[in-house]
Coordinates of C-alpha atoms in Angstrom, one line a residue:
Chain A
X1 CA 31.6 149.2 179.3
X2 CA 32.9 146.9 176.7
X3 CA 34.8 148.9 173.6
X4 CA 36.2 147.4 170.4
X5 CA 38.0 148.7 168.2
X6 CA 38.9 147.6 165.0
X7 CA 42.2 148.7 162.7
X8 CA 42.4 149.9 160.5
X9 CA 39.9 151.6 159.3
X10 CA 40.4 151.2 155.6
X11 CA 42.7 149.0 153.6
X12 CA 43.5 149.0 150.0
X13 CA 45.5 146.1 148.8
X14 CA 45.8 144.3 145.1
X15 CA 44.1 140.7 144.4
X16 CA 45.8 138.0 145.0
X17 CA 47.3 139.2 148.2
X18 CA 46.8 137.7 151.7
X19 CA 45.4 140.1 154.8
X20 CA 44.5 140.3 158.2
X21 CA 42.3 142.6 160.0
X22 CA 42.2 143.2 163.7
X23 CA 39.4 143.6 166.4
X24 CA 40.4 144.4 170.0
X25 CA 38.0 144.3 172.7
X26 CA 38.4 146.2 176.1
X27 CA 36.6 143.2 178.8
X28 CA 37.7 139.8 177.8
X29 CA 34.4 138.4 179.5
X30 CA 32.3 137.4 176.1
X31 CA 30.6 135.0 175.5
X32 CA 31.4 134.9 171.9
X33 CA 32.6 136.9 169.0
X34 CA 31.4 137.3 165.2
X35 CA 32.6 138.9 162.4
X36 CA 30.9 140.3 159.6
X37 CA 30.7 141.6 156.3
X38 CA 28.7 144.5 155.0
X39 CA 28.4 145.7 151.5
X40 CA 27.3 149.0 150.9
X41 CA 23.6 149.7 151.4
X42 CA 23.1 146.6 152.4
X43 CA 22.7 144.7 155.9
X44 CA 25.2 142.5 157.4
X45 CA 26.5 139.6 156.5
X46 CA 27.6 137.0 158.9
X47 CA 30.8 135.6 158.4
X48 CA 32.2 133.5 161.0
X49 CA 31.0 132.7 164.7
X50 CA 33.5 131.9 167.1
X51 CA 32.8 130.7 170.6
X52 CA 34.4 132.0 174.1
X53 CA 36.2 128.3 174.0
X54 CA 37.6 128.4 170.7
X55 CA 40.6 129.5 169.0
X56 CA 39.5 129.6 165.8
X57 CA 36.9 129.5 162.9
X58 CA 37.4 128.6 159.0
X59 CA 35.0 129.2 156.8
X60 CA 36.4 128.6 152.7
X61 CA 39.2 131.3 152.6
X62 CA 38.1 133.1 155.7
X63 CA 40.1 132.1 158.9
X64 CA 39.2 134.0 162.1
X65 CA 41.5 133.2 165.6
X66 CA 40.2 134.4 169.0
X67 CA 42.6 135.1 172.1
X68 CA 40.2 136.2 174.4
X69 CA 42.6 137.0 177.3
X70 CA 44.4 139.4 175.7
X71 CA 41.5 141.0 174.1
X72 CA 41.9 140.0 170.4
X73 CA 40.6 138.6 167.2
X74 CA 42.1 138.5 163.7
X75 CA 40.4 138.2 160.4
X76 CA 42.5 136.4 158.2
X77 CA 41.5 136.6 154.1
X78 CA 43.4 134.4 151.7
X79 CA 44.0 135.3 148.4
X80 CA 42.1 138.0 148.5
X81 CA 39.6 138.6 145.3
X82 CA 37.5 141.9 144.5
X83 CA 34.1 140.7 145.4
X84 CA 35.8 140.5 149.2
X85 CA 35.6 144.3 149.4
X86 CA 33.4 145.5 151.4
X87 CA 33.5 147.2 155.1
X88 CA 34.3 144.1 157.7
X89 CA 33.0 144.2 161.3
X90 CA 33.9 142.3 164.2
X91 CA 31.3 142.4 167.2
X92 CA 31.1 140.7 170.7
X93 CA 28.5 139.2 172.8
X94 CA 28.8 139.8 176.2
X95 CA 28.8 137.1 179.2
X96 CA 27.0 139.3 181.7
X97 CA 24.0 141.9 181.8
X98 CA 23.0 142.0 178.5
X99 CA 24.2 138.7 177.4
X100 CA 22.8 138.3 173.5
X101 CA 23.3 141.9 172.8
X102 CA 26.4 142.7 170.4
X103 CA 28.6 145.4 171.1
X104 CA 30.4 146.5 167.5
X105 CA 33.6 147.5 166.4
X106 CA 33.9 150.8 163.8
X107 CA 34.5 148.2 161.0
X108 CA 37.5 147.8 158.6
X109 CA 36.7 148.9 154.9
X110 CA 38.5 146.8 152.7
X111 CA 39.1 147.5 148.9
X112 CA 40.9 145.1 146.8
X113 CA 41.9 145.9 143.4
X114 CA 42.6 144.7 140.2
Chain B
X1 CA 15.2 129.4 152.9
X2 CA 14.3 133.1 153.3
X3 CA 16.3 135.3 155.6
X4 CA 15.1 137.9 157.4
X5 CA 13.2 140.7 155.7
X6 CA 12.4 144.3 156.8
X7 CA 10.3 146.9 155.1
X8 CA 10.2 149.6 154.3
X9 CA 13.8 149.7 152.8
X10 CA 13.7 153.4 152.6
X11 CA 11.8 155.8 154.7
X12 CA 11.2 159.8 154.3
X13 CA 9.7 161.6 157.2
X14 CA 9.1 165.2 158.3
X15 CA 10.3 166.1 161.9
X16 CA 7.7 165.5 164.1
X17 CA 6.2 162.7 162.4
X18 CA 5.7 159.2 163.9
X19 CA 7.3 155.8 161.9
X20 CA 7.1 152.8 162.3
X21 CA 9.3 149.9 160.9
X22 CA 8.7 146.3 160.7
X23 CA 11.4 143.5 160.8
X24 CA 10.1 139.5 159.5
X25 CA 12.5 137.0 161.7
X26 CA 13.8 133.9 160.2
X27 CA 11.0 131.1 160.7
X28 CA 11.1 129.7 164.2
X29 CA 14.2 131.8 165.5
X30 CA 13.0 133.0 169.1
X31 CA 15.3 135.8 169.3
X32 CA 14.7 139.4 167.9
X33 CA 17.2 142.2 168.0
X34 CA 16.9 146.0 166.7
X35 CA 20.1 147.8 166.2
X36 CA 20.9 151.1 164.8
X37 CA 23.6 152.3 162.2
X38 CA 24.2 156.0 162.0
X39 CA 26.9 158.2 161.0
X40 CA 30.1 158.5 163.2
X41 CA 28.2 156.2 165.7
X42 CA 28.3 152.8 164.4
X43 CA 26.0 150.2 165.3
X44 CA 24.8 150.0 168.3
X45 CA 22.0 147.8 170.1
X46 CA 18.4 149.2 170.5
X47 CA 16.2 146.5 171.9
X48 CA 15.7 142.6 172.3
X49 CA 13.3 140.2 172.4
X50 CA 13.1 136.6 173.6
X51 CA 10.5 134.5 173.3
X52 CA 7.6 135.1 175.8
X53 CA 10.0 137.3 178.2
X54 CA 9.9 140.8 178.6
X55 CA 12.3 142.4 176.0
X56 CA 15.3 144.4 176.8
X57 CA 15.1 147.9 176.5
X58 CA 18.2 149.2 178.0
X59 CA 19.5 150.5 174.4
X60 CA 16.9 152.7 173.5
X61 CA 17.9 156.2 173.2
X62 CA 14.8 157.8 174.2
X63 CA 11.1 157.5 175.6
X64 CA 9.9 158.3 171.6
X65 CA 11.3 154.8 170.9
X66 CA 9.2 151.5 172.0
X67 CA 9.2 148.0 170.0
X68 CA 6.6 145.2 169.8
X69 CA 6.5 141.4 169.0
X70 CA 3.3 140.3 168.3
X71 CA 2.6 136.3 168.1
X72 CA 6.7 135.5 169.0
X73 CA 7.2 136.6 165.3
X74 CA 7.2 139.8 163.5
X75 CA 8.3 143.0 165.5
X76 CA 7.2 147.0 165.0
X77 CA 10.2 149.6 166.1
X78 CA 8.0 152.7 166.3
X79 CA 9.6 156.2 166.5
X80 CA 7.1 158.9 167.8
X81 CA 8.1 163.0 167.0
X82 CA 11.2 162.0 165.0
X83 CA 13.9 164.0 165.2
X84 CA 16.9 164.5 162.5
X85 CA 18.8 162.7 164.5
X86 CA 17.0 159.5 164.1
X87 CA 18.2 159.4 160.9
X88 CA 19.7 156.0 160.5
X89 CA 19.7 152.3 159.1
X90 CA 17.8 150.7 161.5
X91 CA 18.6 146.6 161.1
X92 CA 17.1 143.7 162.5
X93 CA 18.1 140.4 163.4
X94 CA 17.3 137.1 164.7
X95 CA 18.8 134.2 166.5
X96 CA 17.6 130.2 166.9
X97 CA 17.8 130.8 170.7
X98 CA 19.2 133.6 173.3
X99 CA 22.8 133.5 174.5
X100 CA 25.1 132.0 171.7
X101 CA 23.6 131.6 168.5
X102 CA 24.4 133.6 165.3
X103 CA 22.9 136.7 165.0
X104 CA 21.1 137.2 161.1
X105 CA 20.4 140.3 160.0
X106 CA 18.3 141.9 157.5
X107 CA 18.9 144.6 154.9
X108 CA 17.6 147.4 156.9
X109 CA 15.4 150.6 157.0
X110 CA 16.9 153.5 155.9
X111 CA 15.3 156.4 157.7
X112 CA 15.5 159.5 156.8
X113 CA 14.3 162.4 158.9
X114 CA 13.9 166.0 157.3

């Protein structure tokens, strides 16, 4: 059963400042992964899409990388800015079974200050 | 153009009571997915539909959950005797096509069961 994981849980950091976040994933087989953003009360958001083949996605000051053999994505946020907070999920598409569902990690809330 | 929409947004029921909750796709994306987001349980997958084919049901917790599409469009998650511990955000989304595409959420149905 896939499992993914995402740390840390909660991250506080100042603006201006550059961060990464981190999704592992327990079965490397997927056929892609996708991270998100979520804002409180609202839905998701999505952010990047990055396919079983790739290494990486950039989308404006978002850059997401994808190892898939050793489990791993990265959420990379440039210059970070206080609309960017928000909780961050990461979730994975299987290649087998179920292929379109998306298995979730527990998400990464991010606050960035002034 | 518009994303996809879900209604209600917020939801009071008594225990025992039946719901149900409607999710509007994204024009002419064939896929249809219900997750739940609860407390201390994340999101996890519900149900799927593609196209003409008969949906996947392997994440529904219980026979008191069933889902419809009706005309390859809009889709019905109905929820028969709630129980408290339906109590979630239940979000939609859709995809272009099965196995690949982005995944687009709505805002989701906050259910509340008393």
């Amino acid at each position: 059963k896939q499992e993914v994981t995402q740390i840390p849980a909660a991250l506080s950091v100042p603006e201006g400042e550059n961060l990464v976040l981190n999704c592992s994933f327990t079965d490397s087989a997927i056929y892609n992964l996708q991270w998100f953003r979520q804002d409180p009360g609202k839905g998701l958001t999505s952010l990047l899409l990055i396919q079983s083949s790739q290494r990486e996605q950039t989308s404006g000051r978002l850059n997401a990388s994808l190892d898939k053999s050793s489990g791993r994505s990265t959420l990379y946020i440039a210059a970070s800015q206080p609309g960017d907070s928000a909780t961050y999920l990461c979730a994975v598409r299987a290649n087998t079974g179920t292929a379109s569902k998306l298995t979730f990690g527990t998400g990464t809330r991010l606050q960035v200050t002034l | 153009g518009a994303g996809v929409s879900q209604s209600p947004s917020n939801k009071v029921t008594e225990k025992g009571k039946d719901v149900e909750l409607r999710c509007d796709p994204i024009s002419g994306h064939t896929a249809l997915y219900w997750y739940r987001q609860s407390l201390g349980q994340g999101l996890e997958f519900l149900i799927y539909f593609q196209g003409n084919s008969a949906p996947d049901k392997s994440g529904l917790p219980s026979d008191r959950f069933s889902a419809e599409r009706t005309g390859g469009s809009v889709s019905t998650l109905t929820i028969q005797r709630t129980q408290q511990e339906d109590s979630a955000v239940y979000l939609c989304a859709s995809s272009l096509v099965a196995g690949g595409d982005e995944q687009f959420f709505g805002p989701g149905t906050r259910l509340t069961v008393l």
